[in-house]
CSV table of C-alpha atoms and ligand atoms in Angstrom, one decimal:
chain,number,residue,atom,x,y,z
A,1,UNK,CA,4.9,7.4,-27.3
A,2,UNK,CA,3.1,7.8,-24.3
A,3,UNK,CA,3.6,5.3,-21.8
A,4,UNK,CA,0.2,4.7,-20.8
A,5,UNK,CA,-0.9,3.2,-24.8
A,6,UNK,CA,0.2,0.1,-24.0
A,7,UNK,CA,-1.6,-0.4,-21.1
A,8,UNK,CA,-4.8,-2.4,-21.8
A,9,UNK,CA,-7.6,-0.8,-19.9
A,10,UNK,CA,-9.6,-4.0,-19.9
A,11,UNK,CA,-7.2,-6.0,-17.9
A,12,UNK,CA,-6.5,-3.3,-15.3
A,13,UNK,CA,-5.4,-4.4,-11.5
A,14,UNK,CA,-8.3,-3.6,-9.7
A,15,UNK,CA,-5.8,-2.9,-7.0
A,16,UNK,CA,-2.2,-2.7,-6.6
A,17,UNK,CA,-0.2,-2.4,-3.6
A,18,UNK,CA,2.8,-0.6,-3.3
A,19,UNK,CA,6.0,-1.4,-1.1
A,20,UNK,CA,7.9,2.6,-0.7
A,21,UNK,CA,11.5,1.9,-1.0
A,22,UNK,CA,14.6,3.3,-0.8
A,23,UNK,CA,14.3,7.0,0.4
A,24,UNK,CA,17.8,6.9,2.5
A,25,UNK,CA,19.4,5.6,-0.4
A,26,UNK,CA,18.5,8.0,-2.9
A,27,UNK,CA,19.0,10.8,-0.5
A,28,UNK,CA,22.8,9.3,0.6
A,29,UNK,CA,23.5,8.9,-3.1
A,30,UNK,CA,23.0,12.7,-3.1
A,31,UNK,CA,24.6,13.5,-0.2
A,32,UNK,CA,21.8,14.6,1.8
A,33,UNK,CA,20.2,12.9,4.8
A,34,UNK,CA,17.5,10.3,4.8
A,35,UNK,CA,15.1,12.7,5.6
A,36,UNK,CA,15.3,14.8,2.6
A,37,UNK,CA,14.5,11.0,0.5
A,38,UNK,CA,11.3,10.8,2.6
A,39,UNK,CA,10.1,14.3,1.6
A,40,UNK,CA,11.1,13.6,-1.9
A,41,UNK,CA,8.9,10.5,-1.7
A,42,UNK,CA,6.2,12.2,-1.2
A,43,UNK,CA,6.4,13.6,-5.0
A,44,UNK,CA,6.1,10.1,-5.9
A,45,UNK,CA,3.3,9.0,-3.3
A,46,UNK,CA,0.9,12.2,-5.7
A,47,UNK,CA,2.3,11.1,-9.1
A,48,UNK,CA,1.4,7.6,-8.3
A,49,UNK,CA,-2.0,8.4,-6.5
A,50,UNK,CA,-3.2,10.6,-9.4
A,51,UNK,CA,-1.5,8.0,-12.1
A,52,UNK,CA,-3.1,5.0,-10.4
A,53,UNK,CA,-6.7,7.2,-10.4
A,54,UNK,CA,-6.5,8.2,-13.8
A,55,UNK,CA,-6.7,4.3,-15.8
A,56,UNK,CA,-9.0,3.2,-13.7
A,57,UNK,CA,-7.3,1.7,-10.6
A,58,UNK,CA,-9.7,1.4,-7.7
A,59,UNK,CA,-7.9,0.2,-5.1
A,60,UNK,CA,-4.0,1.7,-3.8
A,61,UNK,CA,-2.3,0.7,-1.0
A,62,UNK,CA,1.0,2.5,0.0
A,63,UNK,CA,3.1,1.1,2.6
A,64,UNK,CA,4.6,4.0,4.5
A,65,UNK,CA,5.4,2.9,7.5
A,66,UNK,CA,6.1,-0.6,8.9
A,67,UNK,CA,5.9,-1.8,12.6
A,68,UNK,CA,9.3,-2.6,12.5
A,69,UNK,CA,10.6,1.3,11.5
A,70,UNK,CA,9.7,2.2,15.4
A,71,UNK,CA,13.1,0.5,15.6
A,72,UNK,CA,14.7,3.5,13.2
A,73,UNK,CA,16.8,6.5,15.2
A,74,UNK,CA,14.2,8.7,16.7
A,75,UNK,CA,14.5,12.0,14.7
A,76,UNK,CA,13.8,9.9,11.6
A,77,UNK,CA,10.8,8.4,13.1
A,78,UNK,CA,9.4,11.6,14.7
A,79,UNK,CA,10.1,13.2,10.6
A,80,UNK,CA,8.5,11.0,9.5
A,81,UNK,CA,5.3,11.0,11.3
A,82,UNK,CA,5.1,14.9,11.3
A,83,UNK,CA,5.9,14.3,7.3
A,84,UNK,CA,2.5,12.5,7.4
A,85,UNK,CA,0.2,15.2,9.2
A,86,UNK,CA,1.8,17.8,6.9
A,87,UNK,CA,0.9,15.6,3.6
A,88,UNK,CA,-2.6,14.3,4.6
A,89,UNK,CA,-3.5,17.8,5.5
A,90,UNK,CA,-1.7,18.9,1.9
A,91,UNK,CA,-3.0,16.6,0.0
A,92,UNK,CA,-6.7,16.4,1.2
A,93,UNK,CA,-8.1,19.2,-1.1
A,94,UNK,CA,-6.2,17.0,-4.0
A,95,UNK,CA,-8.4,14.0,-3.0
A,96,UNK,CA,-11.1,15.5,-3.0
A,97,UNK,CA,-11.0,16.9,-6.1
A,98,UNK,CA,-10.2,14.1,-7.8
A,99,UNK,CA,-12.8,12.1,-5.8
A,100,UNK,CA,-10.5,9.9,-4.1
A,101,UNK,CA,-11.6,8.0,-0.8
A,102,UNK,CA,-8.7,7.6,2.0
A,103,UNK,CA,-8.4,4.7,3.9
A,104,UNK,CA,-5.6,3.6,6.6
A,105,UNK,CA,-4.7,-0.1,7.9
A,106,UNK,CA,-2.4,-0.7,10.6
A,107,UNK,CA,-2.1,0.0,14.4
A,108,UNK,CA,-3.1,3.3,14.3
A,109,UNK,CA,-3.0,3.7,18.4
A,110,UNK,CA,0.0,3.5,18.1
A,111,UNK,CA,0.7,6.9,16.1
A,112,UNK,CA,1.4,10.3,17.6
A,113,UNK,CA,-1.8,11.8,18.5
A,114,UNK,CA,-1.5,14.5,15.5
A,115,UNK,CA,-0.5,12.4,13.1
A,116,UNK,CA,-3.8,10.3,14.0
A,117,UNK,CA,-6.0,13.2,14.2
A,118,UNK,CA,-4.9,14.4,10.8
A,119,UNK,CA,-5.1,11.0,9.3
A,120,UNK,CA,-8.6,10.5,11.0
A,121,UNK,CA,-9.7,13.3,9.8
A,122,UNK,CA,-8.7,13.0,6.0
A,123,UNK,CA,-10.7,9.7,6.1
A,124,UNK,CA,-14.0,11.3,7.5
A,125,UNK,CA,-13.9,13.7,5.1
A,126,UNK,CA,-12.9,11.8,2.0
A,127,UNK,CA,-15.4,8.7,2.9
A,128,UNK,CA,-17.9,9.4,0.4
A,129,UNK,CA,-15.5,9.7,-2.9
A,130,UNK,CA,-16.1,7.0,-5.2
A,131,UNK,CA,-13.4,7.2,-7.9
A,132,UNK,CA,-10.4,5.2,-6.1
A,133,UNK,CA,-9.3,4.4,-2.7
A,134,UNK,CA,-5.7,5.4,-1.3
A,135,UNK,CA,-5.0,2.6,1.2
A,136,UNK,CA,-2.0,3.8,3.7
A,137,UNK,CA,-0.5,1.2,5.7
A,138,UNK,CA,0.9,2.7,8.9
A,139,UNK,CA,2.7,1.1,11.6
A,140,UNK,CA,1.0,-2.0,9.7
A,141,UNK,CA,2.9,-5.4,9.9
A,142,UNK,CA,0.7,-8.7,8.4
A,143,UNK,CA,1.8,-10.9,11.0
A,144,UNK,CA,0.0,-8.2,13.6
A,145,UNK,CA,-3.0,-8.0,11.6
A,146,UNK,CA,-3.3,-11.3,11.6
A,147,UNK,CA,-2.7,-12.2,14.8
A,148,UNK,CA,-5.5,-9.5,15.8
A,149,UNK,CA,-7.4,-11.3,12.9
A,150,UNK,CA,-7.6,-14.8,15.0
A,151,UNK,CA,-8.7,-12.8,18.1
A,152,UNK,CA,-11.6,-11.4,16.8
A,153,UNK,CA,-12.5,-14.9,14.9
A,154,UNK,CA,-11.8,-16.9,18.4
A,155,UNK,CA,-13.9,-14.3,20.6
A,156,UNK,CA,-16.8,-14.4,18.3
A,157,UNK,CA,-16.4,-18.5,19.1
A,158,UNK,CA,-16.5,-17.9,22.5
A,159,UNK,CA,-19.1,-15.5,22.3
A,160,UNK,CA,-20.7,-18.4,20.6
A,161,UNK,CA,-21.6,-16.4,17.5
A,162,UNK,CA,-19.8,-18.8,15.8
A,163,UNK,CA,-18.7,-23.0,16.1
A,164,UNK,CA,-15.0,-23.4,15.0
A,165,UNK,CA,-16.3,-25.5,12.2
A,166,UNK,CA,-18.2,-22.4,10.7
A,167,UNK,CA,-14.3,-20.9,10.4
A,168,UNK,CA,-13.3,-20.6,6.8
A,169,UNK,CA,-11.6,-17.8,4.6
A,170,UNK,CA,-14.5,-15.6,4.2
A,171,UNK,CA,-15.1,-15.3,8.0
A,172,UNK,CA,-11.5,-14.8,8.4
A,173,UNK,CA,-11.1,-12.0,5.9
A,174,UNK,CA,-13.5,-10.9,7.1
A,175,UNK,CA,-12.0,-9.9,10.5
A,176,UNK,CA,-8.6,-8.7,8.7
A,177,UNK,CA,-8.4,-4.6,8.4
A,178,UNK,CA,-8.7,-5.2,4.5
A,179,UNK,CA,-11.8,-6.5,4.5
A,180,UNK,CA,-14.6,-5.8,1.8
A,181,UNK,CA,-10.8,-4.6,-0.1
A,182,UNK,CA,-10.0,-7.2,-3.0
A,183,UNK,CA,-6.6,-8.6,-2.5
A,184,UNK,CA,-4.1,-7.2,-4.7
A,185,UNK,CA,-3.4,-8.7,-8.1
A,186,UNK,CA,0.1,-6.8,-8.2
A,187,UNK,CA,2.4,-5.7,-5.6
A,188,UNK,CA,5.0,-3.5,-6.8
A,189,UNK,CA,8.3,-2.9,-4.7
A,190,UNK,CA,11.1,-0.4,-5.6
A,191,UNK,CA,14.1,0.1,-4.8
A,192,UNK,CA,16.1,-3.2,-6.0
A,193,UNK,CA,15.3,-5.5,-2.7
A,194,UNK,CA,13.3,-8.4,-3.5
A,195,UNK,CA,11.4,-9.2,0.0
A,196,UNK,CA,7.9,-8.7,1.4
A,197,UNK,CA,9.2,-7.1,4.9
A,198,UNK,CA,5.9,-8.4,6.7
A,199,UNK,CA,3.5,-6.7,4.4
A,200,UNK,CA,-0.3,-8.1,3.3
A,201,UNK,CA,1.5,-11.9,3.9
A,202,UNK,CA,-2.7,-13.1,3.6
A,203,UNK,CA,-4.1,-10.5,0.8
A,204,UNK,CA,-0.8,-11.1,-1.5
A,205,UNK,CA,-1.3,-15.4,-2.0
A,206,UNK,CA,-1.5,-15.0,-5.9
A,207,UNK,CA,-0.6,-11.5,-6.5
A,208,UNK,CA,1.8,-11.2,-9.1
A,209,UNK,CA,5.3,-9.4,-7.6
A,210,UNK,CA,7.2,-6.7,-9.5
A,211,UNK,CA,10.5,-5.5,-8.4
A,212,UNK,CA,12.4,-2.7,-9.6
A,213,UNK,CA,15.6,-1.0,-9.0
A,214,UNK,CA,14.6,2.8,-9.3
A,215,UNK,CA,14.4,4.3,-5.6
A,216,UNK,CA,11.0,5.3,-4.6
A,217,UNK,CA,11.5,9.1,-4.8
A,218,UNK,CA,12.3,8.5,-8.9
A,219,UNK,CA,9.4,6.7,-9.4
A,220,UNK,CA,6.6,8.3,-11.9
A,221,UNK,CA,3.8,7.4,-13.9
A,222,UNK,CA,5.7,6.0,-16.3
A,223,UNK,CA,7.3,3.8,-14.2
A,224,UNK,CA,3.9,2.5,-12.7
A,225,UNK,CA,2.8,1.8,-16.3
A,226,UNK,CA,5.1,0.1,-17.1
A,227,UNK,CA,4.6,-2.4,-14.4
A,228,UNK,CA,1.4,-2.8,-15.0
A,229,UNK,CA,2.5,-3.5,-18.8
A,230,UNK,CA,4.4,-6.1,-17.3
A,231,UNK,CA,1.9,-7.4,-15.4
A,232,UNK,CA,-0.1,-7.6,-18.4
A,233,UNK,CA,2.4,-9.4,-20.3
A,234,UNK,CA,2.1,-12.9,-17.4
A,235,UNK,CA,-0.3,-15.7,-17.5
A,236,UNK,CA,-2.1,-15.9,-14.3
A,237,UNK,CA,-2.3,-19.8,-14.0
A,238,UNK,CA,-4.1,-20.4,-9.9
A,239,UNK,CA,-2.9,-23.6,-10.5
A,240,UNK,CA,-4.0,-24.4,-13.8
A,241,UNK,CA,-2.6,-25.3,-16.7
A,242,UNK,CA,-1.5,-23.0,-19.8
A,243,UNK,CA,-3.6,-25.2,-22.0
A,244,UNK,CA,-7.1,-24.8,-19.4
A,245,UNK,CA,-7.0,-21.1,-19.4
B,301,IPE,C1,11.2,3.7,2.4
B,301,IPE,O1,12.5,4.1,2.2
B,301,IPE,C2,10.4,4.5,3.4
B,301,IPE,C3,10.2,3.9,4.7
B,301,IPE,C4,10.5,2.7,5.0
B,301,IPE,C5,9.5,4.8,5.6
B,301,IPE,P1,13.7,3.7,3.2
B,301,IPE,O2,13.7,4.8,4.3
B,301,IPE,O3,13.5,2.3,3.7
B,301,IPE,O4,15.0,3.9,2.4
B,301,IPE,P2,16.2,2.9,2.3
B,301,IPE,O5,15.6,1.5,2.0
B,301,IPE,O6,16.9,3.0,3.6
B,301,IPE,O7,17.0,3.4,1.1
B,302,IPE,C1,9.5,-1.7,4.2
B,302,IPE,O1,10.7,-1.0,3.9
B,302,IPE,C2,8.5,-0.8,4.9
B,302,IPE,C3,8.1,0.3,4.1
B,302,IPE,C4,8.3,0.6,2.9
B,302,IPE,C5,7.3,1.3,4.9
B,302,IPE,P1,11.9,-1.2,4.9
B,302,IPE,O2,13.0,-0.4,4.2
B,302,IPE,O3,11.6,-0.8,6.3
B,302,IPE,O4,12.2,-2.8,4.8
B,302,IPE,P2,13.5,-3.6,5.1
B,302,IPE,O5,14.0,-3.3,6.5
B,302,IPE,O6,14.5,-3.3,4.1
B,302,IPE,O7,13.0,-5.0,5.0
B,303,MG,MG1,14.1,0.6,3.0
């Protein structure tokens, strides 16, 4: 049976967020280097973009690269960030096709100037599609974001646009680079490790976590379906009780 039956397209995710793990690993358990994981990822990265588009999902965000992978040897950093010219430029007739809108959070100043340019420019030309949004996080870390988050709430107060009093969640959402973006109802990481390694720490207070231990170049549609089976399958309480709901 197809994988995708038992998926109620009713109780979709509006938007699920995706933690990429465990290239290096697949690729050592071949015998090939890290870098041969990461361009097998990207096989994944289209499968789960076109799966994710295809129910209904309106919202996917990808982590690719985290602040704290600067700190990787440098030929698998520079890989990686010419890995992601080559697929935005790849993959942008794709996304169009299929109508899909690209977005990017993250310190993007930070990024080689091609890999900026190409990313740039798959996010001007993709801004009008309407059908999902792809949501790459690069050289993203939440704790950055929301540092630069109280900077832009605290200079608005001393541009006296705003008293500290007038400071609640919507202002301060607001000013994170998610904003207007629904926060994720399920995050999804692969690879077997069960942490959050400094991603969406705001946006994920009641998402629902799934972990599993296929490496990220393995993962397929199926795979994705069958988390959001999962995801299906749990009582979402906020606090309530089973009997309120
Ligand atoms: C995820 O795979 C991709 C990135 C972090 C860029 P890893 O490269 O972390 O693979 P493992 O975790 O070492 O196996
Ligand atoms: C998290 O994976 C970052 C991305 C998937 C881009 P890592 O492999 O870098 O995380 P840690 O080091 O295992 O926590
Ligand atoms: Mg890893």
């Amino acid at each position: 049976m197809d994988s995708k039956s038992n998926i109620n397209l009713d109780k979709l995710p509006k938007h699920i967020a995706v933690i990429m793990d465990g290239n290096g690993r697949w690729a050592k358990q071949k015998g090939m280097p890290r870098v041969f994981g990461h361009r097998n990822g990207v096989t994944a990265v289209r499968e789960i973009t076109e799966g994710a588009a295809e129910i209904g999902v309106k919202y996917l965000t990808l982590y690719a690269f985290s602040t704290e992978n600067w700190s990787r040897p440098s030929f698998e950093v520079s890989a990686l960030m010419r890995l992601l010219v080559e697929t935005v430029r790849k993959e942008l007739a794709t996304l169009t096709k299929n109508n899909i809108r690209l977005q990017a959070i993250g310190d993007l100043s930070r990024l080689p100037d091609s890999s900026r340019k190409a990313l740039l420019e798959g996010i001007e030309k993709t801004k009008n599609n309407t059908r999902m949004t792809l949501i790459l996080a690069l050289n993203y870390s939440a704790r950055w974001e929301i540092m630069q988050a109280v900077k832009t709430v605290a200079q608005k107060v001393s541009d006296k646009e705003l008293t500290p009093d007038q400071i609640n969640e919507q202002v301060f959402e607001g000013a994170l680079s998610t904003a207007g973006i629904p926060d994720p109802e399920l995050l999804i990481r692969t690879s077997g490790e069960t942490r959050i390694s400094n991603f969406l720490l705001w946006q994920i207070a009641y998402s629902e976590l799934y972990f599993t231990s296929v490496f990220w170049p393995e993962f397929r549609k199926e795979h994705l379906h069958k988390a959001i089976e999962d995801f299906q399958n749990r009582e979402r309480r906020f606090g309530k009780t089973s009997e309120q709901l």
